[in-house]
Amino acid sequence: MSNIDSLRTLLIDQLRDLLDAEQRLTKALPKMKKAATNDELGEAIEAHFAETEEQVSRLEEVFEAMGEPARAKPCPGMRGIIEEGDEHISQKFADDGLRDAAIIGAAQRVEHYEIAAYGTARTFANLLGHEEIADLLQMTLDEEGETDKKLTHLAESTVNVEAVEAHQ
Amino acid sequence: MSNIDSLRTLLIDQLRDLLDAEQRLTKALPKMKKAATNDELGEAIEAHFAETEEQVSRLEEVFEAMGEPARAKPCPGMRGIIEEGDEHISQKFADDGLRDAAIIGAAQRVEHYEIAAYGTARTFANLLGHEEIADLLQMTLDEEGETDKKLTHLAESTVNVEAVEAHQ
């Protein structure tokens, strides 16, 4: 258990949690991509995989700027969300469109976890006056927001409509 | 494991996941409230507890409108997020303001999980043409969004600033 003696320590604690979350994601996203059928969804997951690798490097940059080792701390939140995604996606689906819809639901849970966690870390960095660090975290936050919007668009425009048409 | 044979079944699957998430939350929020020191934060958590109870009733209403029993399905995502919140909050803090900041971080992870999950369910209800159900889900979605904004405001305006002042 850490001893949180300052806002700086609390920020580092949050960053270590995020590093673990991102590292778990780099393992989970290829599985999601493999399960996806819709081309646009597959491409969106692949693009987010590349982005996630970039976000890990950006987090390492943040640790360096704070003069701290980039050490991850187990993140039970992301662990649970990925476990849930696996469960949802491995159900028996009547068609691929329905599985794609379930994948989108799982991916949006992942995105929103990250939006919450990066938002908290960014606010702490701002309060500490670490503008450069806040900017790096904001960059990732913007990317997560964009991915979430792309997924909502996919859910509305492609995947689920096919599923409705096939089964109503 | 469920057999997802239609978008309707997938929506019910999502609703059962949400019901479990909300039920877990009604147990977790009183603990968060007890751990909070800042009055505004305590009031915000208490208000959200009342809202969560209302949201459970609203979900039961949705199940009834769909002619389905309101049966929950274990939600590993919310379980992990609550476990993480417990871990973060029970660390050793140099002062109450820092613990409050950690509580806000945990609460925002909860809110964003719900925003993602209700968003998915609302989109499915819309695609199925269940307007009444989509409206009920949107009502909760709006409340979750408001709570998240309130928490961001608290983080920026009250809790963390105290922590910075005490420890810089």
PDB file of C-alpha atoms in Angstrom, chain A residues 2-168:
ATOM      1  CA  SER A   2       1.378   3.413  -0.938  1.00  0.00           C
ATOM      2  CA  ASN A   3       1.733   6.267   1.454  1.00  0.00           C
ATOM      3  CA  ILE A   4       0.090   9.255  -0.252  1.00  0.00           C
ATOM      4  CA  ASP A   5       1.929  12.189   1.280  1.00  0.00           C
ATOM      5  CA  SER A   6       1.265  14.802  -1.423  1.00  0.00           C
ATOM      6  CA  LEU A   7      -0.757  15.501  -4.565  1.00  0.00           C
ATOM      7  CA  ARG A   8       2.412  14.681  -6.511  1.00  0.00           C
ATOM      8  CA  THR A   9       2.452  11.164  -5.000  1.00  0.00           C
ATOM      9  CA  LEU A  10      -1.265  10.794  -5.745  1.00  0.00           C
ATOM     10  CA  LEU A  11      -0.638  11.770  -9.389  1.00  0.00           C
ATOM     11  CA  ILE A  12       2.184   9.208  -9.665  1.00  0.00           C
ATOM     12  CA  ASP A  13      -0.139   6.590  -8.140  1.00  0.00           C
ATOM     13  CA  GLN A  14      -2.737   7.404 -10.831  1.00  0.00           C
ATOM     14  CA  LEU A  15      -0.102   7.256 -13.581  1.00  0.00           C
ATOM     15  CA  ARG A  16       1.076   3.826 -12.426  1.00  0.00           C
ATOM     16  CA  ASP A  17      -2.527   2.614 -12.499  1.00  0.00           C
ATOM     17  CA  LEU A  18      -2.906   3.996 -16.043  1.00  0.00           C
ATOM     18  CA  LEU A  19       0.336   2.375 -17.230  1.00  0.00           C
ATOM     19  CA  ASP A  20      -0.982  -1.020 -16.145  1.00  0.00           C
ATOM     20  CA  ALA A  21      -4.359  -0.305 -17.781  1.00  0.00           C
ATOM     21  CA  GLU A  22      -2.679   0.570 -21.110  1.00  0.00           C
ATOM     22  CA  GLN A  23      -0.370  -2.446 -20.964  1.00  0.00           C
ATOM     23  CA  ARG A  24      -3.357  -4.755 -20.383  1.00  0.00           C
ATOM     24  CA  LEU A  25      -5.080  -3.110 -23.331  1.00  0.00           C
ATOM     25  CA  THR A  26      -2.205  -3.758 -25.740  1.00  0.00           C
ATOM     26  CA  LYS A  27      -2.828  -7.460 -25.012  1.00  0.00           C
ATOM     27  CA  ALA A  28      -6.641  -7.283 -25.196  1.00  0.00           C
ATOM     28  CA  LEU A  29      -7.076  -5.216 -28.374  1.00  0.00           C
ATOM     29  CA  PRO A  30      -5.601  -7.782 -30.830  1.00  0.00           C
ATOM     30  CA  LYS A  31      -8.117 -10.342 -29.479  1.00  0.00           C
ATOM     31  CA  MET A  32     -10.971  -7.876 -30.008  1.00  0.00           C
ATOM     32  CA  LYS A  33      -9.717  -7.146 -33.518  1.00  0.00           C
ATOM     33  CA  LYS A  34      -9.634 -10.873 -34.308  1.00  0.00           C
ATOM     34  CA  ALA A  35     -13.223 -11.308 -33.085  1.00  0.00           C
ATOM     35  CA  ALA A  36     -14.547  -8.366 -35.145  1.00  0.00           C
ATOM     36  CA  THR A  37     -16.132  -9.029 -38.545  1.00  0.00           C
ATOM     37  CA  ASN A  38     -17.086  -5.586 -39.809  1.00  0.00           C
ATOM     38  CA  ASP A  39     -14.149  -4.067 -41.722  1.00  0.00           C
ATOM     39  CA  GLU A  40     -14.573  -0.560 -40.359  1.00  0.00           C
ATOM     40  CA  LEU A  41     -14.699  -1.910 -36.796  1.00  0.00           C
ATOM     41  CA  GLY A  42     -11.576  -4.004 -37.381  1.00  0.00           C
ATOM     42  CA  GLU A  43      -9.755  -0.966 -38.753  1.00  0.00           C
ATOM     43  CA  ALA A  44     -10.901   1.210 -35.831  1.00  0.00           C
ATOM     44  CA  ILE A  45      -9.590  -1.341 -33.321  1.00  0.00           C
ATOM     45  CA  GLU A  46      -6.302  -1.679 -35.214  1.00  0.00           C
ATOM     46  CA  ALA A  47      -5.869   2.094 -35.309  1.00  0.00           C
ATOM     47  CA  HIS A  48      -6.579   2.250 -31.585  1.00  0.00           C
ATOM     48  CA  PHE A  49      -4.005  -0.464 -30.955  1.00  0.00           C
ATOM     49  CA  ALA A  50      -1.327   1.683 -32.641  1.00  0.00           C
ATOM     50  CA  GLU A  51      -2.572   4.692 -30.639  1.00  0.00           C
ATOM     51  CA  THR A  52      -2.404   2.687 -27.384  1.00  0.00           C
ATOM     52  CA  GLU A  53       1.246   1.806 -28.008  1.00  0.00           C
ATOM     53  CA  GLU A  54       1.890   5.512 -28.560  1.00  0.00           C
ATOM     54  CA  GLN A  55       0.024   6.322 -25.343  1.00  0.00           C
ATOM     55  CA  VAL A  56       2.243   3.933 -23.385  1.00  0.00           C
ATOM     56  CA  SER A  57       5.324   5.797 -24.731  1.00  0.00           C
ATOM     57  CA  ARG A  58       3.666   9.094 -23.808  1.00  0.00           C
ATOM     58  CA  LEU A  59       3.071   7.832 -20.253  1.00  0.00           C
ATOM     59  CA  GLU A  60       6.739   6.800 -20.037  1.00  0.00           C
ATOM     60  CA  GLU A  61       7.610  10.344 -21.132  1.00  0.00           C
ATOM     61  CA  VAL A  62       5.430  11.705 -18.322  1.00  0.00           C
ATOM     62  CA  PHE A  63       7.188   9.507 -15.752  1.00  0.00           C
ATOM     63  CA  GLU A  64      10.544  10.726 -17.053  1.00  0.00           C
ATOM     64  CA  ALA A  65       9.466  14.384 -16.837  1.00  0.00           C
ATOM     65  CA  MET A  66       8.503  13.750 -13.207  1.00  0.00           C
ATOM     66  CA  GLY A  67      11.830  12.022 -12.501  1.00  0.00           C
ATOM     67  CA  GLU A  68      10.083   8.786 -11.548  1.00  0.00           C
ATOM     68  CA  PRO A  69      10.562   5.207 -12.811  1.00  0.00           C
ATOM     69  CA  ALA A  70       7.759   4.069 -15.155  1.00  0.00           C
ATOM     70  CA  ARG A  71       6.484   1.341 -12.844  1.00  0.00           C
ATOM     71  CA  ALA A  72       2.971  -0.044 -13.308  1.00  0.00           C
ATOM     72  CA  LYS A  73       0.604  -0.875 -10.445  1.00  0.00           C
ATOM     73  CA  PRO A  74      -2.095  -3.531 -10.982  1.00  0.00           C
ATOM     74  CA  CYS A  75      -5.305  -1.856 -12.187  1.00  0.00           C
ATOM     75  CA  PRO A  76      -8.331  -3.903 -11.048  1.00  0.00           C
ATOM     76  CA  GLY A  77     -10.726  -1.608 -12.936  1.00  0.00           C
ATOM     77  CA  MET A  78      -9.270  -2.319 -16.381  1.00  0.00           C
ATOM     78  CA  ARG A  79      -8.757  -5.966 -15.434  1.00  0.00           C
ATOM     79  CA  GLY A  80     -12.495  -6.271 -14.694  1.00  0.00           C
ATOM     80  CA  ILE A  81     -13.523  -4.396 -17.834  1.00  0.00           C
ATOM     81  CA  ILE A  82     -11.361  -6.626 -20.045  1.00  0.00           C
ATOM     82  CA  GLU A  83     -12.678  -9.751 -18.279  1.00  0.00           C
ATOM     83  CA  GLU A  84     -16.220  -8.523 -18.916  1.00  0.00           C
ATOM     84  CA  GLY A  85     -15.413  -7.794 -22.569  1.00  0.00           C
ATOM     85  CA  ASP A  86     -14.054 -11.342 -22.994  1.00  0.00           C
ATOM     86  CA  GLU A  87     -17.227 -12.765 -21.441  1.00  0.00           C
ATOM     87  CA  HIS A  88     -19.544 -10.639 -23.588  1.00  0.00           C
ATOM     88  CA  ILE A  89     -17.672 -11.326 -26.810  1.00  0.00           C
ATOM     89  CA  SER A  90     -17.346 -15.087 -26.306  1.00  0.00           C
ATOM     90  CA  GLN A  91     -21.098 -15.663 -26.007  1.00  0.00           C
ATOM     91  CA  LYS A  92     -22.893 -17.595 -28.722  1.00  0.00           C
ATOM     92  CA  PHE A  93     -24.116 -15.126 -31.361  1.00  0.00           C
ATOM     93  CA  ALA A  94     -26.663 -15.826 -34.076  1.00  0.00           C
ATOM     94  CA  ASP A  95     -24.619 -13.704 -36.474  1.00  0.00           C
ATOM     95  CA  ASP A  96     -21.422 -11.694 -36.803  1.00  0.00           C
ATOM     96  CA  GLY A  97     -23.222  -8.333 -36.715  1.00  0.00           C
ATOM     97  CA  LEU A  98     -24.460  -9.074 -33.213  1.00  0.00           C
ATOM     98  CA  ARG A  99     -20.956 -10.019 -32.049  1.00  0.00           C
ATOM     99  CA  ASP A 100     -19.640  -6.766 -33.553  1.00  0.00           C
ATOM    100  CA  ALA A 101     -22.289  -4.857 -31.598  1.00  0.00           C
ATOM    101  CA  ALA A 102     -21.147  -6.579 -28.385  1.00  0.00           C
ATOM    102  CA  ILE A 103     -17.502  -5.754 -29.216  1.00  0.00           C
ATOM    103  CA  ILE A 104     -18.405  -2.074 -29.609  1.00  0.00           C
ATOM    104  CA  GLY A 105     -20.111  -2.135 -26.188  1.00  0.00           C
ATOM    105  CA  ALA A 106     -16.979  -3.671 -24.641  1.00  0.00           C
ATOM    106  CA  ALA A 107     -14.629  -1.220 -26.390  1.00  0.00           C
ATOM    107  CA  GLN A 108     -16.658   1.795 -25.241  1.00  0.00           C
ATOM    108  CA  ARG A 109     -16.395   0.610 -21.617  1.00  0.00           C
ATOM    109  CA  VAL A 110     -12.600   0.533 -22.102  1.00  0.00           C
ATOM    110  CA  GLU A 111     -12.544   4.033 -23.634  1.00  0.00           C
ATOM    111  CA  HIS A 112     -14.642   5.526 -20.855  1.00  0.00           C
ATOM    112  CA  TYR A 113     -12.455   3.996 -18.157  1.00  0.00           C
ATOM    113  CA  GLU A 114      -9.489   5.703 -19.784  1.00  0.00           C
ATOM    114  CA  ILE A 115     -11.346   8.999 -20.206  1.00  0.00           C
ATOM    115  CA  ALA A 116     -12.102   9.017 -16.467  1.00  0.00           C
ATOM    116  CA  ALA A 117      -8.588   8.026 -15.396  1.00  0.00           C
ATOM    117  CA  TYR A 118      -6.712  10.387 -17.744  1.00  0.00           C
ATOM    118  CA  GLY A 119      -9.128  13.187 -16.813  1.00  0.00           C
ATOM    119  CA  THR A 120      -8.298  12.757 -13.114  1.00  0.00           C
ATOM    120  CA  ALA A 121      -4.531  12.626 -13.795  1.00  0.00           C
ATOM    121  CA  ARG A 122      -4.713  15.692 -16.084  1.00  0.00           C
ATOM    122  CA  THR A 123      -6.578  17.698 -13.420  1.00  0.00           C
ATOM    123  CA  PHE A 124      -3.980  16.766 -10.780  1.00  0.00           C
ATOM    124  CA  ALA A 125      -1.120  17.745 -13.146  1.00  0.00           C
ATOM    125  CA  ASN A 126      -2.804  21.100 -13.806  1.00  0.00           C
ATOM    126  CA  LEU A 127      -3.265  21.777 -10.099  1.00  0.00           C
ATOM    127  CA  LEU A 128       0.424  21.017  -9.535  1.00  0.00           C
ATOM    128  CA  GLY A 129       1.317  23.521 -12.278  1.00  0.00           C
ATOM    129  CA  HIS A 130       2.919  20.789 -14.446  1.00  0.00           C
ATOM    130  CA  GLU A 131       1.667  22.223 -17.716  1.00  0.00           C
ATOM    131  CA  GLU A 132       3.835  20.089 -19.995  1.00  0.00           C
ATOM    132  CA  ILE A 133       2.594  16.916 -18.301  1.00  0.00           C
ATOM    133  CA  ALA A 134      -1.026  18.085 -18.338  1.00  0.00           C
ATOM    134  CA  ASP A 135      -0.674  18.726 -22.099  1.00  0.00           C
ATOM    135  CA  LEU A 136       0.663  15.207 -22.736  1.00  0.00           C
ATOM    136  CA  LEU A 137      -2.205  13.678 -20.747  1.00  0.00           C
ATOM    137  CA  GLN A 138      -4.721  15.916 -22.539  1.00  0.00           C
ATOM    138  CA  MET A 139      -3.385  14.688 -25.899  1.00  0.00           C
ATOM    139  CA  THR A 140      -4.227  11.094 -24.939  1.00  0.00           C
ATOM    140  CA  LEU A 141      -7.563  12.199 -23.478  1.00  0.00           C
ATOM    141  CA  ASP A 142      -8.485  13.782 -26.820  1.00  0.00           C
ATOM    142  CA  GLU A 143      -7.566  10.577 -28.657  1.00  0.00           C
ATOM    143  CA  GLU A 144      -9.689   8.450 -26.319  1.00  0.00           C
ATOM    144  CA  GLY A 145     -12.627  10.824 -26.848  1.00  0.00           C
ATOM    145  CA  GLU A 146     -12.224  10.565 -30.625  1.00  0.00           C
ATOM    146  CA  THR A 147     -12.103   6.748 -30.504  1.00  0.00           C
ATOM    147  CA  ASP A 148     -15.249   6.706 -28.377  1.00  0.00           C
ATOM    148  CA  LYS A 149     -17.060   8.939 -30.900  1.00  0.00           C
ATOM    149  CA  LYS A 150     -15.887   6.726 -33.782  1.00  0.00           C
ATOM    150  CA  LEU A 151     -17.296   3.663 -31.981  1.00  0.00           C
ATOM    151  CA  THR A 152     -20.658   5.365 -31.360  1.00  0.00           C
ATOM    152  CA  HIS A 153     -20.795   6.280 -35.045  1.00  0.00           C
ATOM    153  CA  LEU A 154     -20.025   2.650 -36.003  1.00  0.00           C
ATOM    154  CA  ALA A 155     -22.709   1.347 -33.634  1.00  0.00           C
ATOM    155  CA  GLU A 156     -25.304   3.696 -35.090  1.00  0.00           C
ATOM    156  CA  SER A 157     -24.380   3.510 -38.747  1.00  0.00           C
ATOM    157  CA  THR A 158     -23.256   0.002 -39.457  1.00  0.00           C
ATOM    158  CA  VAL A 159     -23.020  -2.893 -37.104  1.00  0.00           C
ATOM    159  CA  ASN A 160     -26.264  -2.889 -35.185  1.00  0.00           C
ATOM    160  CA  VAL A 161     -28.450  -1.969 -38.098  1.00  0.00           C
ATOM    161  CA  GLU A 162     -27.285  -5.123 -39.860  1.00  0.00           C
ATOM    162  CA  ALA A 163     -28.078  -7.087 -36.728  1.00  0.00           C
ATOM    163  CA  VAL A 164     -31.577  -5.595 -36.547  1.00  0.00           C
ATOM    164  CA  GLU A 165     -32.259  -6.298 -40.197  1.00  0.00           C
ATOM    165  CA  ALA A 166     -31.142  -9.875 -39.861  1.00  0.00           C
ATOM    166  CA  HIS A 167     -33.258 -10.673 -36.837  1.00  0.00           C
ATOM    167  CA  GLN A 168     -36.403  -8.587 -36.666  1.00  0.00           C
TER     168      GLN A 168
END
